[in-house]
Tab-separated table of C-alpha atoms in Angstrom:
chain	number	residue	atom	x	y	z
A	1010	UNK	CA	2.535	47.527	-61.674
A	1011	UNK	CA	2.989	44.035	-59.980
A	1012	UNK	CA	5.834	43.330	-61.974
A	1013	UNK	CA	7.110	46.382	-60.493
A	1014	UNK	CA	6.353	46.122	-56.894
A	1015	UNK	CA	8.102	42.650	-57.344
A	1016	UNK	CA	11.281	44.078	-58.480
A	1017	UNK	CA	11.689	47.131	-55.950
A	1018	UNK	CA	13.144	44.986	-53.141
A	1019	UNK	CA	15.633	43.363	-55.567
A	1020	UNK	CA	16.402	47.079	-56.706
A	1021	UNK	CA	17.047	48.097	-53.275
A	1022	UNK	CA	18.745	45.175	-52.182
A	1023	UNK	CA	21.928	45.861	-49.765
A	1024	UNK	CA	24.811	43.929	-48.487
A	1025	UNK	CA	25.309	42.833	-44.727
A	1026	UNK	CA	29.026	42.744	-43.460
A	1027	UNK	CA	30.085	38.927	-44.331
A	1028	UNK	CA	28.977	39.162	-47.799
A	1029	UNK	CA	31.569	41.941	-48.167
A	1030	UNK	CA	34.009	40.647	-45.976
A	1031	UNK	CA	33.557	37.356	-48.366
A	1032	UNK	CA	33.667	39.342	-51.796
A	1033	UNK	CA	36.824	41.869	-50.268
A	1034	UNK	CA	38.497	38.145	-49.895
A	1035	UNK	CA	38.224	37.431	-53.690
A	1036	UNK	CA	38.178	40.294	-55.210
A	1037	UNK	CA	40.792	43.139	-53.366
A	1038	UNK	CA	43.252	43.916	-55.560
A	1039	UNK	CA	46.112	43.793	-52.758
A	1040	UNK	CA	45.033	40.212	-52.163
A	1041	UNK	CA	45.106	39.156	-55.850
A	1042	UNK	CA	49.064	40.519	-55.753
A	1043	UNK	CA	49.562	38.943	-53.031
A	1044	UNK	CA	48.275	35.169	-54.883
A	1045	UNK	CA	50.539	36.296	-57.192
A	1046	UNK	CA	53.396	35.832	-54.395
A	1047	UNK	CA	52.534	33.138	-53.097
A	1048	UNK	CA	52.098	31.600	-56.508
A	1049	UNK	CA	55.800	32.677	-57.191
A	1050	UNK	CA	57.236	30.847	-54.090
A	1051	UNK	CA	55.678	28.169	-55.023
A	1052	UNK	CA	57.153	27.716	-58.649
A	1053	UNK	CA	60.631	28.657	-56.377
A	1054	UNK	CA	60.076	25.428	-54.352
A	1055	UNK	CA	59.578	23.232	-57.710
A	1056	UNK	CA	62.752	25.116	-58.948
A	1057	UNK	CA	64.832	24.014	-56.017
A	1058	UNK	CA	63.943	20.275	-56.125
A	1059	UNK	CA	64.337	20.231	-59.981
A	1060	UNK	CA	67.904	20.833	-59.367
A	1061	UNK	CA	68.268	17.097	-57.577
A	1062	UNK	CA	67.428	15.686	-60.861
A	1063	UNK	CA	70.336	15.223	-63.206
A	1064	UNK	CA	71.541	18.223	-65.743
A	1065	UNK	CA	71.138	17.284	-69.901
A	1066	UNK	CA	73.154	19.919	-72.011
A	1067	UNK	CA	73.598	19.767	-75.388
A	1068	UNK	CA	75.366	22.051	-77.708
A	1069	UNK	CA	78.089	22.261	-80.472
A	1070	UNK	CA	80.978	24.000	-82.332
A	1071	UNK	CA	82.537	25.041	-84.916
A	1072	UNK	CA	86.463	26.114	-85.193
A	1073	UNK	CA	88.580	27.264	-88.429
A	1074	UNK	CA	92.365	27.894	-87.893
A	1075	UNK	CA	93.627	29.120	-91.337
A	1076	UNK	CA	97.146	28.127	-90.664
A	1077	UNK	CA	96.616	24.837	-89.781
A	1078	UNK	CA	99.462	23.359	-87.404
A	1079	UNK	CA	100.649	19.908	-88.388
A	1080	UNK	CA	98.469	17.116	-88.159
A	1081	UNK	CA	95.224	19.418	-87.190
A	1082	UNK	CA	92.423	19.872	-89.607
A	1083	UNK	CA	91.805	23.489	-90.486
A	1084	UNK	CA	87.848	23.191	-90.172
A	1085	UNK	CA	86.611	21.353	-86.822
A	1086	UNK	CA	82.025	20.625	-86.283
A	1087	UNK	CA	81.458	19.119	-83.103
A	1088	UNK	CA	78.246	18.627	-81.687
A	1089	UNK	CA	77.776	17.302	-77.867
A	1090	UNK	CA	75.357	16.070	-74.713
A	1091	UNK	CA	76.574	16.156	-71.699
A	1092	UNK	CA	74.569	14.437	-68.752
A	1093	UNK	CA	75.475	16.081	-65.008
A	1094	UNK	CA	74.831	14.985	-61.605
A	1095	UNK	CA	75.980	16.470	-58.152
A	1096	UNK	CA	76.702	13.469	-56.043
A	1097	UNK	CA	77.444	16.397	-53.034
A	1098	UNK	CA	77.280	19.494	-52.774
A	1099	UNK	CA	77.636	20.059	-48.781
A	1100	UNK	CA	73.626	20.661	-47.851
A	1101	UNK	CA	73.343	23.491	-50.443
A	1102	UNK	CA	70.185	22.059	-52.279
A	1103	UNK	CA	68.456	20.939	-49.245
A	1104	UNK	CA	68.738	24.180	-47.689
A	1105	UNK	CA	67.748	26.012	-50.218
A	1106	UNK	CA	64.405	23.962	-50.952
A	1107	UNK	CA	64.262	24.240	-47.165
A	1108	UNK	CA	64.404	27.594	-48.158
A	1109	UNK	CA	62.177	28.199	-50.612
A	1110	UNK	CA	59.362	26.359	-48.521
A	1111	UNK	CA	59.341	28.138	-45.677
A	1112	UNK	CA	59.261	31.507	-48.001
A	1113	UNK	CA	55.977	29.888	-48.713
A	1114	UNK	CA	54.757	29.533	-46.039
A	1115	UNK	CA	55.351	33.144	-45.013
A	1116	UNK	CA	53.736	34.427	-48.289
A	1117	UNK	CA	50.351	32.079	-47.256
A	1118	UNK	CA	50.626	33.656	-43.642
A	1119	UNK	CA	51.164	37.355	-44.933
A	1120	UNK	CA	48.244	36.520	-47.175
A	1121	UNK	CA	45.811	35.484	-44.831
A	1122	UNK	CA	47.368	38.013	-42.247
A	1123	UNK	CA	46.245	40.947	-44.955
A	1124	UNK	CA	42.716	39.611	-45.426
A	1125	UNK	CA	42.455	39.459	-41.543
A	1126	UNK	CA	43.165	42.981	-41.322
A	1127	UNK	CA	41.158	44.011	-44.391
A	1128	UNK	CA	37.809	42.297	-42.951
A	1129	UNK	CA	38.588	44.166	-39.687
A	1130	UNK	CA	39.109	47.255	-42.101
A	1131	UNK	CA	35.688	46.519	-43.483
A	1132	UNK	CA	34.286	46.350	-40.409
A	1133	UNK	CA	35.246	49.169	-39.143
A	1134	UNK	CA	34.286	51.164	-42.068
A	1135	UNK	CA	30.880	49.495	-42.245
A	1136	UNK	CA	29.536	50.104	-38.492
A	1137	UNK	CA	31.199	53.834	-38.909
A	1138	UNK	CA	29.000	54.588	-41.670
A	1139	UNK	CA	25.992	52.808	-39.912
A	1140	UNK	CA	26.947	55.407	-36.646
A	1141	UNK	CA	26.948	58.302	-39.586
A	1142	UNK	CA	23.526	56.970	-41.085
A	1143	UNK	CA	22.254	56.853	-37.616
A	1144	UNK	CA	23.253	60.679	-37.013
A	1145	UNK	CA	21.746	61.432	-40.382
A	1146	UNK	CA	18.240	59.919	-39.535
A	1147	UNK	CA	18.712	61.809	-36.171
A	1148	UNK	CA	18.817	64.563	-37.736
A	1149	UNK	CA	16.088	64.134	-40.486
A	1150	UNK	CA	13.526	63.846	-37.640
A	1151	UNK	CA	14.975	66.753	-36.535
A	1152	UNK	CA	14.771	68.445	-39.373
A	1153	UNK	CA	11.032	67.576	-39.786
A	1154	UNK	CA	10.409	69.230	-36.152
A	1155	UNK	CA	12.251	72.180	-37.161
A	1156	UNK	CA	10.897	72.747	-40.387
A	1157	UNK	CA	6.964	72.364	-38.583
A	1158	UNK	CA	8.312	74.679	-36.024
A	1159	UNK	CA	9.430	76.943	-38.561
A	1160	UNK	CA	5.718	76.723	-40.806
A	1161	UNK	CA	4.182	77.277	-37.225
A	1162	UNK	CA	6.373	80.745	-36.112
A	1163	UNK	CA	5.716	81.857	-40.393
A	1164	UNK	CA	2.047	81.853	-39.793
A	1165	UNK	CA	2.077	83.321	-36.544
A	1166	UNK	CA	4.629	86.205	-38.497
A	1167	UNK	CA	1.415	86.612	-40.949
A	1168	UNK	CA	-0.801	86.743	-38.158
A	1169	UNK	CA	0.879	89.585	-36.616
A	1170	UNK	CA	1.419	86.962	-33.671
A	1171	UNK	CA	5.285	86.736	-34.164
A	1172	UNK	CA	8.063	89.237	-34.577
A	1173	UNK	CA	10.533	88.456	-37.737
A	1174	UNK	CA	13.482	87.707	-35.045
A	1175	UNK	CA	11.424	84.480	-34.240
A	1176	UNK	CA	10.854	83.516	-37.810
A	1177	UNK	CA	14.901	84.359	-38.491
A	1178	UNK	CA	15.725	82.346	-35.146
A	1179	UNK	CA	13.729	79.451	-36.292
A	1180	UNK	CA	15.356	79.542	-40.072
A	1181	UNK	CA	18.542	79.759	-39.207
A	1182	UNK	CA	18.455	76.629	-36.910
A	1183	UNK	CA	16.709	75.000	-39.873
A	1184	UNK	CA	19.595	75.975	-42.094
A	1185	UNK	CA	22.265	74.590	-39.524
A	1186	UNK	CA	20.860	71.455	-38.867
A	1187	UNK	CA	20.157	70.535	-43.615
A	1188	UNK	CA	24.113	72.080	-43.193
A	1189	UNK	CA	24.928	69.302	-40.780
A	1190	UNK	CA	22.918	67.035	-42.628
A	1191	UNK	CA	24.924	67.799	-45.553
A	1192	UNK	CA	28.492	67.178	-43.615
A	1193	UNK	CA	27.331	64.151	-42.508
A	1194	UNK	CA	26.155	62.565	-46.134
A	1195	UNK	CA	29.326	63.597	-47.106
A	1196	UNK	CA	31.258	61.796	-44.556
A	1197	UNK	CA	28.911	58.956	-45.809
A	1198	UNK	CA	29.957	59.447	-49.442
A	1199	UNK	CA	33.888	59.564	-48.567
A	1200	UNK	CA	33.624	56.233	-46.254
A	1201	UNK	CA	31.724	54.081	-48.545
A	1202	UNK	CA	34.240	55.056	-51.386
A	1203	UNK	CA	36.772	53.650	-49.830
A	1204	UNK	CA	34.696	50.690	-48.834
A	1205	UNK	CA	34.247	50.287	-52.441
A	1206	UNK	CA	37.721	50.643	-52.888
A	1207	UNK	CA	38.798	47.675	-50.031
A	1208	UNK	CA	36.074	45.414	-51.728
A	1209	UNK	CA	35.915	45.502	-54.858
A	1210	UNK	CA	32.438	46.438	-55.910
A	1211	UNK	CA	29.627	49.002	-55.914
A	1212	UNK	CA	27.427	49.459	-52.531
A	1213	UNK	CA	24.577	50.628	-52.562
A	1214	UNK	CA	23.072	49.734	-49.091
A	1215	UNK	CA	24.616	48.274	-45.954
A	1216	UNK	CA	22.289	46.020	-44.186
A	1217	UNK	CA	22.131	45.233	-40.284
A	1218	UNK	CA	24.718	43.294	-39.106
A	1219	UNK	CA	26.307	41.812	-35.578
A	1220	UNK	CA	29.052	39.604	-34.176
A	1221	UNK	CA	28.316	36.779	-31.527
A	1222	UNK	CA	29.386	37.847	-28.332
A	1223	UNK	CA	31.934	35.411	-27.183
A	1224	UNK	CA	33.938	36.258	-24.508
A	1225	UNK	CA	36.128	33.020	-24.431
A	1226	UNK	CA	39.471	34.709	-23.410
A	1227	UNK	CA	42.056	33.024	-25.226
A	1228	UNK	CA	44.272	34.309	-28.478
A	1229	UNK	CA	46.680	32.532	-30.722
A	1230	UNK	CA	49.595	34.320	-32.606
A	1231	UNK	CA	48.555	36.698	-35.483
A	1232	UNK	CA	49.550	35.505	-38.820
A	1233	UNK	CA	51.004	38.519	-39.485
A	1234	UNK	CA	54.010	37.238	-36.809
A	1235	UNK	CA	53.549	34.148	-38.170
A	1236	UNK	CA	54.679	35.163	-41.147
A	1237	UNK	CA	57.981	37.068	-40.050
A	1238	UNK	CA	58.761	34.131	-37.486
A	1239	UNK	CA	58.648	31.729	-40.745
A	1240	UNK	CA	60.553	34.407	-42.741
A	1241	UNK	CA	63.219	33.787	-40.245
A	1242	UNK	CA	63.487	30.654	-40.902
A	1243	UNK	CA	64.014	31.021	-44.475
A	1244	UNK	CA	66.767	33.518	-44.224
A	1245	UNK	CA	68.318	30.911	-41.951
A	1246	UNK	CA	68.063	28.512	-44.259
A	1247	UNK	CA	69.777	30.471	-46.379
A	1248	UNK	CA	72.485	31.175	-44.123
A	1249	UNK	CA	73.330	27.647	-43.806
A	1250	UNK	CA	73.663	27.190	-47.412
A	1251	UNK	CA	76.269	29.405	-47.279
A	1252	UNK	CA	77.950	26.497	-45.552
A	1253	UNK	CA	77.793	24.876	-48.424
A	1254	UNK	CA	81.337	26.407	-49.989
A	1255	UNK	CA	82.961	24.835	-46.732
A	1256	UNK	CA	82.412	21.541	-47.969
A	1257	UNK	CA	83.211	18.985	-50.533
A	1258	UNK	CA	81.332	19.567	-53.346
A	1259	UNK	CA	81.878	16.415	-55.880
A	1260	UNK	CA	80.365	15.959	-59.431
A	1261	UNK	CA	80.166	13.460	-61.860
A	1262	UNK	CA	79.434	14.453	-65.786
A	1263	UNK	CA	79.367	12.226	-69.010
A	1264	UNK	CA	80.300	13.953	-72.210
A	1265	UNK	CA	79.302	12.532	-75.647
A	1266	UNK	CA	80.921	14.249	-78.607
A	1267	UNK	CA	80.822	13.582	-82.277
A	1268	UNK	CA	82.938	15.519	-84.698
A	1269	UNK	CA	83.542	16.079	-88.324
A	1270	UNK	CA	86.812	17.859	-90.037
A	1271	UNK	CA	87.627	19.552	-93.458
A	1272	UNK	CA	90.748	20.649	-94.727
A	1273	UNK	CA	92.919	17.911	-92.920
A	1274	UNK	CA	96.702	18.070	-92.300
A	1275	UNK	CA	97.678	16.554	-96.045
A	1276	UNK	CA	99.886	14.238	-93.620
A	1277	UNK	CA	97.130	13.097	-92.159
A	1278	UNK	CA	95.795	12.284	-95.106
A	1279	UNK	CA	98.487	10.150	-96.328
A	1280	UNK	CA	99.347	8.504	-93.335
A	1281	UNK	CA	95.670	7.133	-93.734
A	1282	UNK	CA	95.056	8.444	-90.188
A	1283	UNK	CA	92.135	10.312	-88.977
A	1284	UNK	CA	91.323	12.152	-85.913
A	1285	UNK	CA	88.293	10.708	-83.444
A	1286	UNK	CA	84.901	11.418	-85.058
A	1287	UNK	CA	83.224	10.108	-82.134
A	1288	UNK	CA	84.433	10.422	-78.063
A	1289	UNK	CA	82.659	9.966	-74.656
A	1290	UNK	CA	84.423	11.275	-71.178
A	1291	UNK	CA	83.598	10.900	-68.024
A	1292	UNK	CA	84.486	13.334	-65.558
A	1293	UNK	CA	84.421	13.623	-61.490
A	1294	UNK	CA	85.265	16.671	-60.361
A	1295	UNK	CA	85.987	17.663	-56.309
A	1296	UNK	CA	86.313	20.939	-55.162
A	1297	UNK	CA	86.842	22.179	-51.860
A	1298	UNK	CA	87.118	25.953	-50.426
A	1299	UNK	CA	90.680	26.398	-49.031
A	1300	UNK	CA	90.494	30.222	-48.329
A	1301	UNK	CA	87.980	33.449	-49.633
A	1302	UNK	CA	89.334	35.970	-47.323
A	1303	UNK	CA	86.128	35.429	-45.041
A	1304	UNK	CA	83.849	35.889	-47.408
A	1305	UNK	CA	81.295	33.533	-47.382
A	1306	UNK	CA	81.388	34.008	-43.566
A	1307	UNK	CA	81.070	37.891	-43.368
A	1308	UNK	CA	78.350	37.433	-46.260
A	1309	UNK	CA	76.910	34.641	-43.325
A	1310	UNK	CA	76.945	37.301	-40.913
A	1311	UNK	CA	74.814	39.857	-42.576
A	1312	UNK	CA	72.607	37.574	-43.299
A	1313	UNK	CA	72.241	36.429	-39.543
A	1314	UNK	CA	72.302	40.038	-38.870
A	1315	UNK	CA	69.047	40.311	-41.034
A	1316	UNK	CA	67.593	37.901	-39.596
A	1317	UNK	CA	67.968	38.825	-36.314
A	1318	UNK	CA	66.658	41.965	-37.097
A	1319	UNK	CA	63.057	40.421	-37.878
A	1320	UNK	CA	63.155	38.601	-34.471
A	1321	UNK	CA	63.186	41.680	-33.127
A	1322	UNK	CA	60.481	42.510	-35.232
A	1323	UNK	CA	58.744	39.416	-33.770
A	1324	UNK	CA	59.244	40.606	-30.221
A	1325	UNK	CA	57.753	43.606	-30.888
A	1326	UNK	CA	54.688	42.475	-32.728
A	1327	UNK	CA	54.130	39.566	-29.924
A	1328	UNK	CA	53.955	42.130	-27.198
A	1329	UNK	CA	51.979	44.735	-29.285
A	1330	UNK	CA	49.550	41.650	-29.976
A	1331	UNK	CA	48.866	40.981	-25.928
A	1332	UNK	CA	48.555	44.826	-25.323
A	1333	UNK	CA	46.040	45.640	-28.006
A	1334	UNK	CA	44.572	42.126	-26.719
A	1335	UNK	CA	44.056	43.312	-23.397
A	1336	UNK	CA	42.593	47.006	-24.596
A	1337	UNK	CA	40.173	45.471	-26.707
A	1338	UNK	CA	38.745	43.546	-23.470
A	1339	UNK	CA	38.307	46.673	-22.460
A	1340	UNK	CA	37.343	48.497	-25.090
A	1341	UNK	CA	33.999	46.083	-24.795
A	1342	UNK	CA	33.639	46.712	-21.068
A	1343	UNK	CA	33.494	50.367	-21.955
A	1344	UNK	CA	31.429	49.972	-24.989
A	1345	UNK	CA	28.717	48.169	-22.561
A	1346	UNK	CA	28.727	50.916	-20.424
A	1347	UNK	CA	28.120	53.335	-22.939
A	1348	UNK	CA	25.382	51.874	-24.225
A	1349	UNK	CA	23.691	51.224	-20.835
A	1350	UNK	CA	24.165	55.153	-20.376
A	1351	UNK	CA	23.430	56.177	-23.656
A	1352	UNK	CA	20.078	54.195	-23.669
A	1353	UNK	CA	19.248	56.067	-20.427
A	1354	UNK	CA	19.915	59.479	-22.044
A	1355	UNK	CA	17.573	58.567	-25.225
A	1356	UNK	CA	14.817	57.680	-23.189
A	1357	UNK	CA	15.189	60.910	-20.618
A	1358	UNK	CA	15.718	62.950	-23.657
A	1359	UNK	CA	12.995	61.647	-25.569
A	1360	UNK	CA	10.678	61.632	-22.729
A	1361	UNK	CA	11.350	65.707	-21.509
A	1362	UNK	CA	11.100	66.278	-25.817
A	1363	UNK	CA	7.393	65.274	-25.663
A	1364	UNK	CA	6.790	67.472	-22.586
A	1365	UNK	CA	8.849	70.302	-23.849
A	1366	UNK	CA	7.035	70.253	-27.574
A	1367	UNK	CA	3.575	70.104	-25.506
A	1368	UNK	CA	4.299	73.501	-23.515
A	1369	UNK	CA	6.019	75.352	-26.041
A	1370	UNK	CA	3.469	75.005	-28.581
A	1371	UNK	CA	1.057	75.834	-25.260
A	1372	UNK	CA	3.516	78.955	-25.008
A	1373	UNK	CA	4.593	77.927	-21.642
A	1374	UNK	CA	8.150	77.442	-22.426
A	1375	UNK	CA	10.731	79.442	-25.091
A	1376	UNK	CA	11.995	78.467	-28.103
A	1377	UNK	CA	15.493	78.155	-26.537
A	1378	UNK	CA	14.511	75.527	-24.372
A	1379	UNK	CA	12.391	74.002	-26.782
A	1380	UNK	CA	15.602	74.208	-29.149
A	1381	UNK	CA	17.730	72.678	-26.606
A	1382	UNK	CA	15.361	69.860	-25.873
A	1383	UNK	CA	15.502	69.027	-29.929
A	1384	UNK	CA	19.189	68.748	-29.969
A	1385	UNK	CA	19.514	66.620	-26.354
A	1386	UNK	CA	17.102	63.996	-28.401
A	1387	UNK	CA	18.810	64.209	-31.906
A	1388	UNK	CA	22.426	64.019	-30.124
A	1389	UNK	CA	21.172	60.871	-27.923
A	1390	UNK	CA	19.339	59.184	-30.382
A	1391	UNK	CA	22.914	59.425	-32.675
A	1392	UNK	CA	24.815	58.352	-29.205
A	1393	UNK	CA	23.147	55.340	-28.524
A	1394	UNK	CA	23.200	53.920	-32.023
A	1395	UNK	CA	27.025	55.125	-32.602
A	1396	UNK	CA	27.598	52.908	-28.636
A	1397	UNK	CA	26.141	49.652	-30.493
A	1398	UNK	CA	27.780	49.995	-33.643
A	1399	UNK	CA	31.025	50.515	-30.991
A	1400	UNK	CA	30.558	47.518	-29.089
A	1401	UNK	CA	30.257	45.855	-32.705
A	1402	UNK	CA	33.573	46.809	-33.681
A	1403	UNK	CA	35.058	46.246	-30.611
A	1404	UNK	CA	34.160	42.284	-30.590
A	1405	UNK	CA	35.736	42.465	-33.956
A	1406	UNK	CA	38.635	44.205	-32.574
A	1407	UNK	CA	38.868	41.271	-30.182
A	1408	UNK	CA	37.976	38.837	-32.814
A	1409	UNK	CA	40.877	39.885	-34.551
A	1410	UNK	CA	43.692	40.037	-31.912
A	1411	UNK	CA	42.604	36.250	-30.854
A	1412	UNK	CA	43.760	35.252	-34.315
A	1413	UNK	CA	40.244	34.506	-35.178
A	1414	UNK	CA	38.946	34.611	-38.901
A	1415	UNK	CA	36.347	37.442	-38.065
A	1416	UNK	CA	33.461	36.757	-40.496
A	1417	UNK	CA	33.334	33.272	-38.928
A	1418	UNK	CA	32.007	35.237	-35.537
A	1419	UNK	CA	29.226	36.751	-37.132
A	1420	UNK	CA	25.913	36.233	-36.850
């Protein structure tokens, strides 16, 4: 029985909102894809420098003519390595590691920008079913009052001391409110699936948790911008590699062959002469674009085009950023007031409940008013909890919009 007693609170044990927001970062599925990504530009950047380092080929052939022409060898095996190096190619390989880096470092900003938004995701998920949980224990006490009223009007029925409208009255608000309680587990049910879902494990119970309550007014960019403003780059990297073609683009390779011949020319073969078993050429090679019809530079301008396209995609998101900065200083002013008013409610509620419940089981009031002093308590007990959990999301709202790494602001 000890042993027991010992184990229940690890059986019941729950998870506060950093805990998820820290097991969401690790274990989401859309942030494991988007690793991969990143992991992908990266092996792009190591492909781009590789191609500074000199090219090794080697290979081989093998030719048969059967009408050999004079002084050829009907049967030719060559085998070769050929060693390449460009000594210019016009800014191509520089741009496109250029390139390839800054892809990477949009991937690492779009990764951090999704686990940003999936914490504030969490968040919001988590106080929402904390408001829900606080409706439902609202309405349990509620449901206890009812369900006393309700064993109260029965024995007055028996005692000939209540008509069966009361008892009926009484039931059917009883039924309502386990209906509503019902809804509302649901609601509970559907939201912590998908929290499940966004982090990547089973949860059981969500334990009490708050945000420090900075109001130091100043915001960086999001990463999510970030990540488009360095995605820019990168297609303008890419643009100027284009460029390239409009340049000299020189190249030096060094050939070594060996070969090896059957069925010789029989003049050959009685001159005494034999063809080179053995031959190494070295070989520069220019080449310059005279004229494409304008196609490198048309193929430029779509890609400008494109890229112009996600500045105004920047733009957007930069001004979108400020506004939804400036609501969500709001959106705390207003969540203070509610709570202030709230609080006020709760107490007047729960104050004319006791005085209500006194006369009516006295008989000096109605079961109407009584009725409507039970739902003015359960309704403003669930308001004032739902106005914290509010002003909880909204610092994490403004958390977010600062650029901020959310779970670092919590308590």
């Amino acid at each position: 029985m000890k042993l027991l007693l010992l184990l229940v609170p690890l059986l019941v044990y729950g998870d506060n909102l950093k805990e998820l927001i820290d097991f969401a970062a690790k274990h989401n599925d859309i942030v494991h894809a988007k690793e991969y990504v990143k992991a992908s530009q990266a092996k792009e950047v190591e492909s781009k420098k590789s191609s500074y380092f000199p090219t090794v080929d080697v290979g081989g052939f093998y030719k048969r003519d059967d009408d050999v022409s004079p002084f050829q060898a009907g049967d030719v095996y060559s085998g070769y390595a050929k060693v390449g190096l460009d000594i210019y190619d016009g800014g191509k390989k520089s741009s496109l590691v250029s390139q390839a880096k800054l892809s990477l470092l949009s991937s690492d900003y779009d990764k951090k920008a999704y686990q940003k938004s999936l914490a504030l995701q969490i968040t919001q998920d988590f106080f929402t079913i904390k408001s829900l949980e606080s409706s439902l224990n609202a309405r349990e006490e509620a449901n206890k009052s009812l369900k006393a009223q309700l064993n109260r009007v029965s024995r007055f029925y028996q005692a000939k001391m209540a008509t069966k409208d009361d008892v009926d009255r009484v039931q059917a608000d009883f039924d309502t409110n386990i209906y509503k309680m019902q809804s509302i587990r649901f609601q509970i049910l559907s939201l912590k699936s998908l929290l499940e879902l966004k982090v990547g494990k089973k949860i059981d119970t969500l334990e009490k948790s708050s945000f420090k309550k900075n109001e130091v007014y100043e915001y960086k960019l999001l990463d999510s911008t970030n990540a488009l403003i360095s995605k820019k780059s990168s297609i303008q990297k890419g643009a100027k590699a284009l460029d390239s073609a409009y340049y000299p683009n020189l190249r030096v390779e060094d050939t070594y062959s060996v070969y090896n011949y059957e069925r010789l020319d029989p003049n050959l073969v009685a001159l005494n002469a034999k063809p080179l078993n053995k031959q190494n050429t070295l070989l520069f090679t220019l080449n310059f674009r005279v004229f494409d019809y304008q196609n490198i530079e048309k193929t430029k301008e779509a890609v400008m085009l494109n890229a112009q396209a996600i500045n105004e995609q920047i733009e957007f998101h930069t001004k979108e950023q400020k506004v939804r900065y400036e609501l969500s200083k709001e959106r705390i002013k207003t969540a203070k007031a509610k709570i202030k008013s709230s609080l006020s409610a709760l107490n007047s509620a729960s104050s004319a409940f006791v005085t209500i419940e006194k006369k009516y089981n006295a008989g000096i009031v109605d079961y109407i008013v009584y009725l409507q002093s039970l739902t003015q308590k359960t309704n403003a007990k669930a308001q004032y909890e739902r106005s914290l959990n509010d002003l909880e999301v909204a610092y994490a709202t403004l958390y977010y919009y600062q650029a901020k790494d959310i779970k670092e602001e919590l308590k």
